[in-house]
Tab-separated table of N, CA and C in Angstrom:
chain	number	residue	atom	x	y	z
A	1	UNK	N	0.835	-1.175	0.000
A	1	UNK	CA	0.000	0.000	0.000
A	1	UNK	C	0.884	1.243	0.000
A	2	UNK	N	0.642	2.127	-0.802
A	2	UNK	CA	1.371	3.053	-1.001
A	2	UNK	C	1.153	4.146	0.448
A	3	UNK	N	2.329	4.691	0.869
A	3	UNK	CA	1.942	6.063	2.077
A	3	UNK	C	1.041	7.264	1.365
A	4	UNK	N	0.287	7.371	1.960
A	4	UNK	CA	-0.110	8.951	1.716
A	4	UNK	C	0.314	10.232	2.235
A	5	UNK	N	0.429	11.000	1.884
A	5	UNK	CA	1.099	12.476	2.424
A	5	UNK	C	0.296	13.101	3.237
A	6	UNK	N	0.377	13.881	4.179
A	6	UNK	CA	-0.230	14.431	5.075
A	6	UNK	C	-1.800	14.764	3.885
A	7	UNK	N	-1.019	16.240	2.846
A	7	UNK	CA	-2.070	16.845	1.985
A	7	UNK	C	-3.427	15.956	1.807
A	8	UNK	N	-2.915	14.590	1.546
A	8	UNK	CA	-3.623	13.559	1.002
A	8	UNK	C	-4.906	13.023	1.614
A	9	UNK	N	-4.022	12.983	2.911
A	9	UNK	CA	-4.860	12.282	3.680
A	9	UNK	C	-6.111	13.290	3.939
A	10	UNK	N	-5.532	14.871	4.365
A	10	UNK	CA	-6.400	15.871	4.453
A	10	UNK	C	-8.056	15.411	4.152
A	11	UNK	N	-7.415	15.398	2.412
A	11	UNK	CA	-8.017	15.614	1.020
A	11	UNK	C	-9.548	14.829	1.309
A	12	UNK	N	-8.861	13.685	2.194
A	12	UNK	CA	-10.082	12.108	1.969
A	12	UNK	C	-10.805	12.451	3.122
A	13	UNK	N	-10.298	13.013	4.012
A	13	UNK	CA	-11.540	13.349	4.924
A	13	UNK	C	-13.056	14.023	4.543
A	14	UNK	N	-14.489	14.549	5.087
A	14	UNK	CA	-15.580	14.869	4.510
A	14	UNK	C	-15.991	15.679	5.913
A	15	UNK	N	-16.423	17.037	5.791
A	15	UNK	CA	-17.227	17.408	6.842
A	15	UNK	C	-18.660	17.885	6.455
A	16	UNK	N	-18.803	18.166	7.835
A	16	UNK	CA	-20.359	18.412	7.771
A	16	UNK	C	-19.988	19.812	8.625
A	17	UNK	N	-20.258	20.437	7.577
A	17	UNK	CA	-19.973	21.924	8.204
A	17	UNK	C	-21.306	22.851	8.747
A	18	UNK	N	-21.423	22.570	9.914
A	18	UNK	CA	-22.681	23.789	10.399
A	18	UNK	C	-22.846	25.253	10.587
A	19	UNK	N	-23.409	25.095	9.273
A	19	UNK	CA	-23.711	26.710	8.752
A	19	UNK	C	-24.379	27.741	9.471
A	20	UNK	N	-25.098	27.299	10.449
A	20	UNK	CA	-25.892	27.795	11.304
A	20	UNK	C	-24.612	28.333	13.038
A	21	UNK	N	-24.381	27.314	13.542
A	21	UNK	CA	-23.594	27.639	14.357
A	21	UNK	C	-21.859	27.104	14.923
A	22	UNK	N	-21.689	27.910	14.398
A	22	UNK	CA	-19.678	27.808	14.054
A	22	UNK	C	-19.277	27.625	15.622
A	23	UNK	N	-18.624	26.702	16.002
A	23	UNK	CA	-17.987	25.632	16.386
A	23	UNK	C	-16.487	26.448	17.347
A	24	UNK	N	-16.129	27.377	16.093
A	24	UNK	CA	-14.650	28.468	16.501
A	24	UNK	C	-14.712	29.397	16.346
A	25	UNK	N	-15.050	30.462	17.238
A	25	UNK	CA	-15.460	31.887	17.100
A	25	UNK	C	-14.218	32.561	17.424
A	26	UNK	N	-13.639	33.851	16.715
A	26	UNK	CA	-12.520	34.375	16.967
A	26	UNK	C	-12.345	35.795	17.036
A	27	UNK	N	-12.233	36.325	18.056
A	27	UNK	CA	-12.146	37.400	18.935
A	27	UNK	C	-11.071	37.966	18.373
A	28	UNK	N	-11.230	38.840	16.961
A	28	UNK	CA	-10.328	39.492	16.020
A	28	UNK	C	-9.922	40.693	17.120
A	29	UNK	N	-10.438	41.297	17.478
A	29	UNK	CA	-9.591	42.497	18.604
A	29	UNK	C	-8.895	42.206	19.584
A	30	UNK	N	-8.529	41.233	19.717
A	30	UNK	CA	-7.694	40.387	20.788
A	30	UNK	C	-6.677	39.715	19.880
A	31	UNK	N	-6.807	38.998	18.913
A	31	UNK	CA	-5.762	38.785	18.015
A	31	UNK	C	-5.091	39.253	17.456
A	32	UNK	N	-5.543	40.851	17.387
A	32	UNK	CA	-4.636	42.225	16.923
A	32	UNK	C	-4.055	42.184	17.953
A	33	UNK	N	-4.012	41.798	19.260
A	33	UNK	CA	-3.107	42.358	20.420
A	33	UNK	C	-1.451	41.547	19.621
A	34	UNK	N	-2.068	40.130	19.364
A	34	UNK	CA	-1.059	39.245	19.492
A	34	UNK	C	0.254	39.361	18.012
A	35	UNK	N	1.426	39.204	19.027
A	35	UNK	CA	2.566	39.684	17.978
A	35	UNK	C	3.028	38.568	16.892
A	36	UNK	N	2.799	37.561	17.992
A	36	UNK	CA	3.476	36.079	17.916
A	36	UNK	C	2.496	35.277	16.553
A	37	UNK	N	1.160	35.607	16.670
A	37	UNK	CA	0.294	34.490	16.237
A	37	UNK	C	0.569	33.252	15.726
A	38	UNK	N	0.638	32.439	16.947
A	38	UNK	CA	0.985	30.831	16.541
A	38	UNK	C	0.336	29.632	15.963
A	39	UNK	N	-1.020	30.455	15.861
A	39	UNK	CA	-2.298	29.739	15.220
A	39	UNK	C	-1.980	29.449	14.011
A	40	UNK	N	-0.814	30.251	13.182
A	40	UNK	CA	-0.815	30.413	12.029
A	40	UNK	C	0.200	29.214	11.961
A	41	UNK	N	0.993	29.286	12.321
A	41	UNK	CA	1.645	27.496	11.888
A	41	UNK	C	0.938	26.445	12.831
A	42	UNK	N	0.742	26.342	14.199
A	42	UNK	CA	0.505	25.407	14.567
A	42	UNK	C	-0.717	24.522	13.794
A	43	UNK	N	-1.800	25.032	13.439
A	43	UNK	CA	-3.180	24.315	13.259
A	43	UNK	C	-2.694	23.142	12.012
A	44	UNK	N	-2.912	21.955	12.657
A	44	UNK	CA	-2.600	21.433	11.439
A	44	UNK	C	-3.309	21.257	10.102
A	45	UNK	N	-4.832	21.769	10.100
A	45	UNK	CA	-5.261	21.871	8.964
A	45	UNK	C	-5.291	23.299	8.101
A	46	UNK	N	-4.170	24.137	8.253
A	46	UNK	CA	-3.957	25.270	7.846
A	46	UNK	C	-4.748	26.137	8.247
A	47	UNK	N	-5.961	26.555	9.000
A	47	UNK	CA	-6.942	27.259	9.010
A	47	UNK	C	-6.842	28.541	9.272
A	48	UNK	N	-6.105	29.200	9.977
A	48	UNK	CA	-5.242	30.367	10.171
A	48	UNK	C	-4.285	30.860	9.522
A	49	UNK	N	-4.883	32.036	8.645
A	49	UNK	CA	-3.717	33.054	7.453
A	49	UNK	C	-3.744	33.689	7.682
A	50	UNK	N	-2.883	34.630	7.879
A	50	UNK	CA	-2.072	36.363	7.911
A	50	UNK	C	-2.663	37.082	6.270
A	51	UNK	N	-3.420	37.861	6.562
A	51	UNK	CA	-3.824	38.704	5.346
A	51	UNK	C	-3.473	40.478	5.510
A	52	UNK	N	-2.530	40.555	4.906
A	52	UNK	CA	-2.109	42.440	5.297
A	52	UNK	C	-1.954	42.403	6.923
A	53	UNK	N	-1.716	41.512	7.522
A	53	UNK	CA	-1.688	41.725	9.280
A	53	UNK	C	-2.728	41.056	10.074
A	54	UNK	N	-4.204	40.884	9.246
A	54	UNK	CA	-5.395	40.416	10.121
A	54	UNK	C	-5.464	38.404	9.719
A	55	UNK	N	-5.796	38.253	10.886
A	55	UNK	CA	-6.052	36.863	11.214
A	55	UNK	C	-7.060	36.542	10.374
A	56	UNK	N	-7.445	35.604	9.606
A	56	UNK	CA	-8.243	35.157	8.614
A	56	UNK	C	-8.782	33.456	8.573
A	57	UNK	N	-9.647	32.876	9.078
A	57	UNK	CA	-10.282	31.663	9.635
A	57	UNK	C	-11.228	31.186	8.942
A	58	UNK	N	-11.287	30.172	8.562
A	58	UNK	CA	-12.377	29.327	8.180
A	58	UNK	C	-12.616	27.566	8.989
A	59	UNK	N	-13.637	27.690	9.593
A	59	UNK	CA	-13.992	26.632	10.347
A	59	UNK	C	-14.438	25.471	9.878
A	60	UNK	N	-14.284	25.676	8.485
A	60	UNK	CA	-15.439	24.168	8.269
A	60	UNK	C	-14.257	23.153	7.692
A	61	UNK	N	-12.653	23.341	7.587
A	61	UNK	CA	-12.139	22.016	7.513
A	61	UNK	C	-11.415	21.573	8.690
A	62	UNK	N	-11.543	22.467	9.999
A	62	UNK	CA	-11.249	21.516	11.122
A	62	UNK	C	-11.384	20.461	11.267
A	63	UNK	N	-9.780	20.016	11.932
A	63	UNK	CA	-10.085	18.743	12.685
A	63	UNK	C	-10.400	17.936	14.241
A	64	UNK	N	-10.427	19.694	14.869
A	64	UNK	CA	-11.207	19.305	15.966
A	64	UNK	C	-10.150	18.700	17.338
A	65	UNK	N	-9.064	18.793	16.621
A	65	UNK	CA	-7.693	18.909	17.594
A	65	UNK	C	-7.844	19.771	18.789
A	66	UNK	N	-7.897	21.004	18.744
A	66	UNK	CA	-8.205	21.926	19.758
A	66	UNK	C	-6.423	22.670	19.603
A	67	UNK	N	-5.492	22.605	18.979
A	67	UNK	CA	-4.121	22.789	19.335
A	67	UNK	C	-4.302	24.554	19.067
A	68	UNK	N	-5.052	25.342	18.309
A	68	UNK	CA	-5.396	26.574	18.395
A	68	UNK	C	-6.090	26.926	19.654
A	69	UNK	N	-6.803	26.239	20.092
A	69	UNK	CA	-6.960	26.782	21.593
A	69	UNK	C	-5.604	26.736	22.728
A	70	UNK	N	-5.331	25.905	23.137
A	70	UNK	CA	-4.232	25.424	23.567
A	70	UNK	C	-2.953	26.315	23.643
A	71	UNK	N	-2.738	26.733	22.200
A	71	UNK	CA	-1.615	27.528	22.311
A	71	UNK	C	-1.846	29.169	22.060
A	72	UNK	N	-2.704	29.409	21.652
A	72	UNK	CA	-3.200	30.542	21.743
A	72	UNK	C	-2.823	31.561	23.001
A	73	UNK	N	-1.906	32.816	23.163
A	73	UNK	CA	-1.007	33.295	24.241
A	73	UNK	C	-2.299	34.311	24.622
A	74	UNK	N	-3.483	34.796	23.388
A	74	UNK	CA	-4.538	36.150	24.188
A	74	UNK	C	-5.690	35.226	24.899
A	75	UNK	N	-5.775	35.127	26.079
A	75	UNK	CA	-6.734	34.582	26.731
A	75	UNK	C	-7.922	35.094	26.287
A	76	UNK	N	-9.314	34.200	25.869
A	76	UNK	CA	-10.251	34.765	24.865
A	76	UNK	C	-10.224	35.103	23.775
A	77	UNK	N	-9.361	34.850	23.146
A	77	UNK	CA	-9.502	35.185	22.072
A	77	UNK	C	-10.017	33.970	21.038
A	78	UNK	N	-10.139	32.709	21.434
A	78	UNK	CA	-10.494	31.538	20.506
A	78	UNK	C	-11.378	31.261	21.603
A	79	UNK	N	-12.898	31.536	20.730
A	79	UNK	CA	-13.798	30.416	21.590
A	79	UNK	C	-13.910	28.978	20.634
A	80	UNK	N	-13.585	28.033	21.287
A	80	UNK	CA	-13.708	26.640	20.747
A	80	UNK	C	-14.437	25.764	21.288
A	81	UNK	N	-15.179	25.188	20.816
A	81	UNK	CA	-15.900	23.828	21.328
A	81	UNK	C	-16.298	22.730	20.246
A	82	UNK	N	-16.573	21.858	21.134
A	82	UNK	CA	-16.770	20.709	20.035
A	82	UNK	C	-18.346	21.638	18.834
A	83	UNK	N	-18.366	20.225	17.729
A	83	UNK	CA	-18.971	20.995	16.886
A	83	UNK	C	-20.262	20.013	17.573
A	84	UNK	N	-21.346	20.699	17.123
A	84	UNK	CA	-22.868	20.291	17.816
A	84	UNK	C	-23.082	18.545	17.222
A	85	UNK	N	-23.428	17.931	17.419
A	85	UNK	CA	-23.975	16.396	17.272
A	85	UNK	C	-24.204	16.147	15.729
A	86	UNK	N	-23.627	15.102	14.808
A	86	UNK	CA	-23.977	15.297	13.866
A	86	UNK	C	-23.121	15.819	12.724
A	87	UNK	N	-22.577	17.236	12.841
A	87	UNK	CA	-21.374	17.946	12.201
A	87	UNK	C	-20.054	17.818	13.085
A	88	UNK	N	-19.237	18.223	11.866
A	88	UNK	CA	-18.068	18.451	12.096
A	88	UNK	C	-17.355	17.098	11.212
A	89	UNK	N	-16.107	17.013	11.835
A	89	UNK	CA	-15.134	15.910	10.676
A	89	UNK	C	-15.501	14.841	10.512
A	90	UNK	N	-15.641	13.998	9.699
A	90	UNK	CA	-15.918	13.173	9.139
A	90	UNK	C	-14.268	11.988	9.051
A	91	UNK	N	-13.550	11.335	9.569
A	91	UNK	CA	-12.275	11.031	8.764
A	91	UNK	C	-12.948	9.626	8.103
A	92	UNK	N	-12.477	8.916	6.732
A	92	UNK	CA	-12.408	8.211	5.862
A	92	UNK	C	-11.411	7.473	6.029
A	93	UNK	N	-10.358	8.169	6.016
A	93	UNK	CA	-9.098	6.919	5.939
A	93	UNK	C	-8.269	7.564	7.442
A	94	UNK	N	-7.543	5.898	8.143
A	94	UNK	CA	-6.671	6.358	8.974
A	94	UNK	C	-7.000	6.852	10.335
C-alpha cells in the first residue's frame, strides 16, 4: 500500500460543516493584540492566514484537535468547542 502524504490524507476526509452555528469563534480584537500568532503554523489543517496583518479563519475544515486553543497566548480570544452532534469531521481513511 502506497503512504499517503499528510495533503492527502487531508483531502479524503468529509465534513459536515454547520452553517448555522460555528464551532470556533474568533475574537479578532484580541488577536490584533497578538505579535506572535501561533495559530498560524501550529493548526494542522492550515486554518489560520495572515492577510495584510489580520487573522483570517475558516472553520469548516477543522479537525477538531483543539491545538489553536491550547496555544493561543490572548486569553479569549479563541472560543472553541466541540462541533454540535452530527457535524463536524468526518475522517475516511486512517
Amino acid at each position: 500500500m502506497k503512504r499517503l502524504s499528510s495533503e492527502q490524507l487531508l483531502g479524503i476526509n468529509k465534513f459536515a460543516v454547520d452553517d448555522e452555528e460555528a464551532h470556533i469563534v474568533l475574537k479578532k480584537e484580541l488577536c490584533a493584540l497578538c505579535q506572535a500568532k501561533p495559530c498560524t503554523r501550529a493548526c494542522p489543517a492550515a486554518l489560520y492566514t495572515l492577510k495584510e496583518g489580520d487573522i483570517s479563519f475558516d472553520y469548516a475544515g477543522c479537525l477538531e484537535c483543539g491545538t489553536c486553543r491550547v496555544i493561543c497566548p490572548q486569553k479569549g480570544a479563541i472560543n472553541w468547542q466541540y462541533p454540535r452532534g452530527g457535524f463536524g469531521i468526518i475522517f475516511r481513511y486512517g
